[in-house]
Amino acid sequence: MNNIYMPSPYKILDIQQVTNIEWLFKVEFDRADEINYGQFIQISIPKVGEAPISVTEFNVEEGWIEFLIRKVGKVTDVLFDLKAGDTLFLRGPYGNGFPFDEKYKDKHLVIVAGGSGCGPVRSMINAVHKKFKSVKKMELILGFKDTNCIIFKDEITSWQEENNLVLTVDKMCEGDTCDLGINEGLVTQHVDKLDLSNIDDLEVVIVGPPMMMKFAAIEFEKHGVPEDKIWLSFERKMSCAVGKCGHCKIDETYVCLEGPVFNYTKGKKLLD
Amino acid sequence: MKISMNKINFNESLKKLEKKYKIYAPKLFPFAGRCSDTDLVRYAEVSTIEEMVFDKKSNFSPKEILLPQTETMFYFTEKEYKEPDVEEKGTLVFLKSCDLHSVKRFDEIYLKNKFSDIYYSQRRDKIKFVVVGCKTGFDSCFCVSMGTNIPEDYHMGINIREDEVELEILDEGLKANFQGQDKEFEIDKVVINKIELKVPDEINLEDVINLDLWREYDKRCVACGKCNFVCPTCTCTTTQDIFYSENENTGERRRVWASCHVDGFTDMAGGHEFRKKHGDRMRFKTMHKIGDFKKRFGYHMCTGCGRCDDACPEYISFSNCIKKLTAALGGEDE
Ligand SMILES: Cc1cc2nc3c(=O)[nH]c(=O)nc-3n(C[C@H](O)[C@H](O)[C@H](O)COP(=O)(O)OP(=O)(O)OC[C@H]3O[C@@H](n4cnc5c(N)ncnc54)[C@H](O)[C@@H]3O)c2cc1C
Ligand code: SF4
Ligand code: SF4
Ligand code: FES
């Protein structure tokens, strides 16, 4: 019988510092063809521990996967001491991911992401942008704390060329510079900048801290977007990622099995 | 096959079985209880029927056998990792009906719930269950209300009498080990408990999340987690890695029992914590035992064993909590 907890070793290809606290890890991965946008992987460092990390980008032909990781604790601390050429242990992909083919294809896709919430949606945005996947139109609101926290700047520049992209920071600080065209305020304050004229065609993806997702979803509802057209990605403490340990459970739902992506009709009821 | 045999012969049969099986039953550990001068009854290996204790409630459940408190998942060396060796012998577990029902709950999580767990399934495949008839429950039991008083899916059932043992042997492999006189009898079962309660068929989280009754537990519950650890149906664990101090290059990944009452169970990076108030943790546990598990798997998780009440240092009664909840939802209890 297959051991669902058994991780496999993979070589780190590249590590890049993205902000003061976030690094991008590129790792060899032979199961990239199994990945769905928005899924996660259990990253493990033997003798230290495991942590769930979203797949931020992957390439099936070249056989690699990328993670955007914040240094916050046991596993992530050790990760930041590793170098290209070192080994990482992975198991997954896990979770459901975004239902692109079933729901978003050929629709008007709006993506609202806050801070490291850009991680889980990046592969989907790139897939649309690079025309691997077709939507009628894609619009983005990306929000960050301040200009130092902005990640994936090069990609944002290229996404901006073809899509309506609103880039915001919570508050501008003196001396803040950014050549990307920056707005001030929370992501919820910029929903008016989107084209919400044909709601029937719309699908809205919101990923970020719990408060941001809650208020952003409410804002879209106020603009007449029905709840079944809103999608959220949840984060919960996880230990096993396979429905055994119970840490991620909300009501009868296991975030590791049925999530992390939830339609808002369901997400709204996942109270904690 | 239904037979009866005397205890001497029964012990002889156990001795034969010991070659193939490790035999577990509740056993008395004098003065090992949680207060001074109290005894502890917990599952351990036994060789005779006299060592088995069924006239006292076991403080811990047989879940220790299904899912050890601490279990090694792999050993790491510098270059490789290795799963622990699997125990060759089978296991024979003597347990009561309520605890037998808890095994079904464990199977639901560890064998089904989308993925199957290899450690559990390897162990589970080798276990045979001997249900021991139970006529009267203890003070905190409410098995009848939870429908766990009638045993199901056992390999052998026995009634332990004054000087004989009645055996109903269903498992072909076990039959050859016991010889006695044919006898007609039924496995004893509890038909009435001191505690009776009505659990609503369906409880919705939206309807209970803001109830006042949880606030009683904010201060009363000290979040020690004892109720979870003694519960035969609490299945949660946390993964932990360790390295050996003599050689940092080697170590192991373990999983250990976890508790939704204890701090840290939901801690996220950035200090975000769900269910900070102890009363909200009580709500979460209660809903899992009599609400959401049923929504997912079709039957209640709680088996009504009452061990959580026996273990709680704050004298919090779970059956009382269920009654309060039912009453708050407009049912007739309390
Ligand atoms: C589906 C999913 C996807 C995720 N995707 C990503 C992702 O793409 N990128 C990402 O970075 N994270 C992601 N996370 C979060 C990540 O899994 C957690 O941050 C994880 O806990 C990190 O593991 P760790 O062992 O480093 O932290 P742990 O050691 O488990 O630390 C976690 C907790 O302990 C606290 N803590 C630890 N050490 C200290 C200390 N010295 N001082 C104070 N507090 C401390 C932390 O604040 C935090 O509360 C995701 C989580 C989920 C569920
Ligand atoms: S009575 Fe308490 S210990 Fe027993 S199964 Fe129910 S919740 Fe668990
Ligand atoms: S045993 Fe009692 S005090 Fe301890 S966590 Fe359970 S309910 Fe709370
Ligand atoms: S992470 Fe263990 S049950 Fe979901």
XYZ file of C-alpha atoms in Angstrom, chain A residues 1-9 44-50 72 74 89 91 94-95 210 235-254 257-258 269-272, chain B residues 73-74 76 81 83 109-110 112-119 121 205-206 209 235-239 241-243 248-251 253 255 258 264-269 272 274-275 283-284 288 292 295-296:
98
model
C 0.000 0.000 0.000
C 1.109 3.492 -0.820
C 2.232 5.562 2.162
C 0.492 8.926 1.842
C 2.916 10.545 4.275
C 6.088 9.560 2.446
C 7.765 12.615 0.906
C 10.166 12.400 -2.026
C 13.461 14.252 -2.408
C 9.205 18.778 4.546
C 12.606 19.020 6.101
C 13.476 15.737 7.773
C 14.091 16.101 11.515
C 12.447 19.550 11.458
C 8.909 19.188 10.187
C 6.380 19.808 7.456
C 7.678 32.380 10.143
C 10.302 25.906 12.380
C 11.296 16.826 0.419
C 4.516 15.352 -1.064
C -3.089 18.386 -2.302
C -6.405 20.182 -2.072
C -9.191 36.299 6.279
C -5.766 28.876 5.120
C -5.921 26.737 8.195
C -3.409 25.062 10.425
C -2.580 21.737 8.815
C -0.566 18.804 9.958
C -1.372 15.866 7.678
C -2.959 17.398 4.522
C -4.869 14.136 3.967
C -7.929 14.339 6.207
C -6.577 12.557 9.266
C -5.141 15.012 11.801
C -8.232 17.177 12.216
C -6.403 20.507 12.543
C -7.895 22.055 9.405
C -11.478 20.985 9.989
C -14.318 23.547 10.048
C -17.736 22.024 10.694
C -17.888 18.854 8.551
C -15.438 20.247 6.023
C -11.754 19.397 5.815
C -9.503 17.751 1.274
C -12.389 19.921 0.071
C -20.922 29.017 6.121
C -17.492 27.859 7.233
C -17.640 29.665 10.549
C -14.989 29.330 13.194
C 6.178 7.288 10.960
C 9.715 7.175 9.576
C 15.611 9.517 9.000
C 14.261 7.296 5.520
C 9.272 3.055 7.806
C -11.263 8.633 9.385
C -8.147 6.494 9.006
C -11.825 6.110 4.368
C -12.085 9.933 4.444
C -10.538 10.024 0.948
C -7.122 8.560 1.823
C -6.159 5.364 3.626
C -3.495 5.484 6.331
C -0.932 2.716 5.992
C 0.125 2.604 9.654
C -4.488 -0.202 8.172
C -23.419 25.277 13.043
C -25.124 28.597 12.228
C -22.346 29.199 17.094
C -8.751 10.786 16.277
C -6.666 13.957 15.945
C -2.891 13.973 15.870
C -0.003 16.354 15.262
C 3.131 15.496 13.326
C 9.987 15.743 13.922
C 12.841 15.090 16.274
C 16.549 14.457 15.978
C 21.870 15.085 14.840
C 21.991 13.479 11.419
C 19.425 10.907 12.381
C 15.954 11.365 13.736
C 8.974 11.848 12.217
C 2.649 11.645 15.180
C -3.656 16.122 19.651
C -2.017 25.778 19.659
C -4.378 23.389 17.874
C -5.372 26.015 15.305
C -2.434 28.456 15.493
C -1.517 29.904 12.133
C 1.537 31.816 11.131
C -3.791 34.025 13.927
C -9.207 30.216 15.623
C -11.446 29.378 18.606
C -18.575 24.019 20.908
C -16.204 22.628 18.286
C -17.883 17.122 16.032
C -20.753 17.506 11.924
C -23.367 15.243 8.590
C -20.313 13.777 6.894
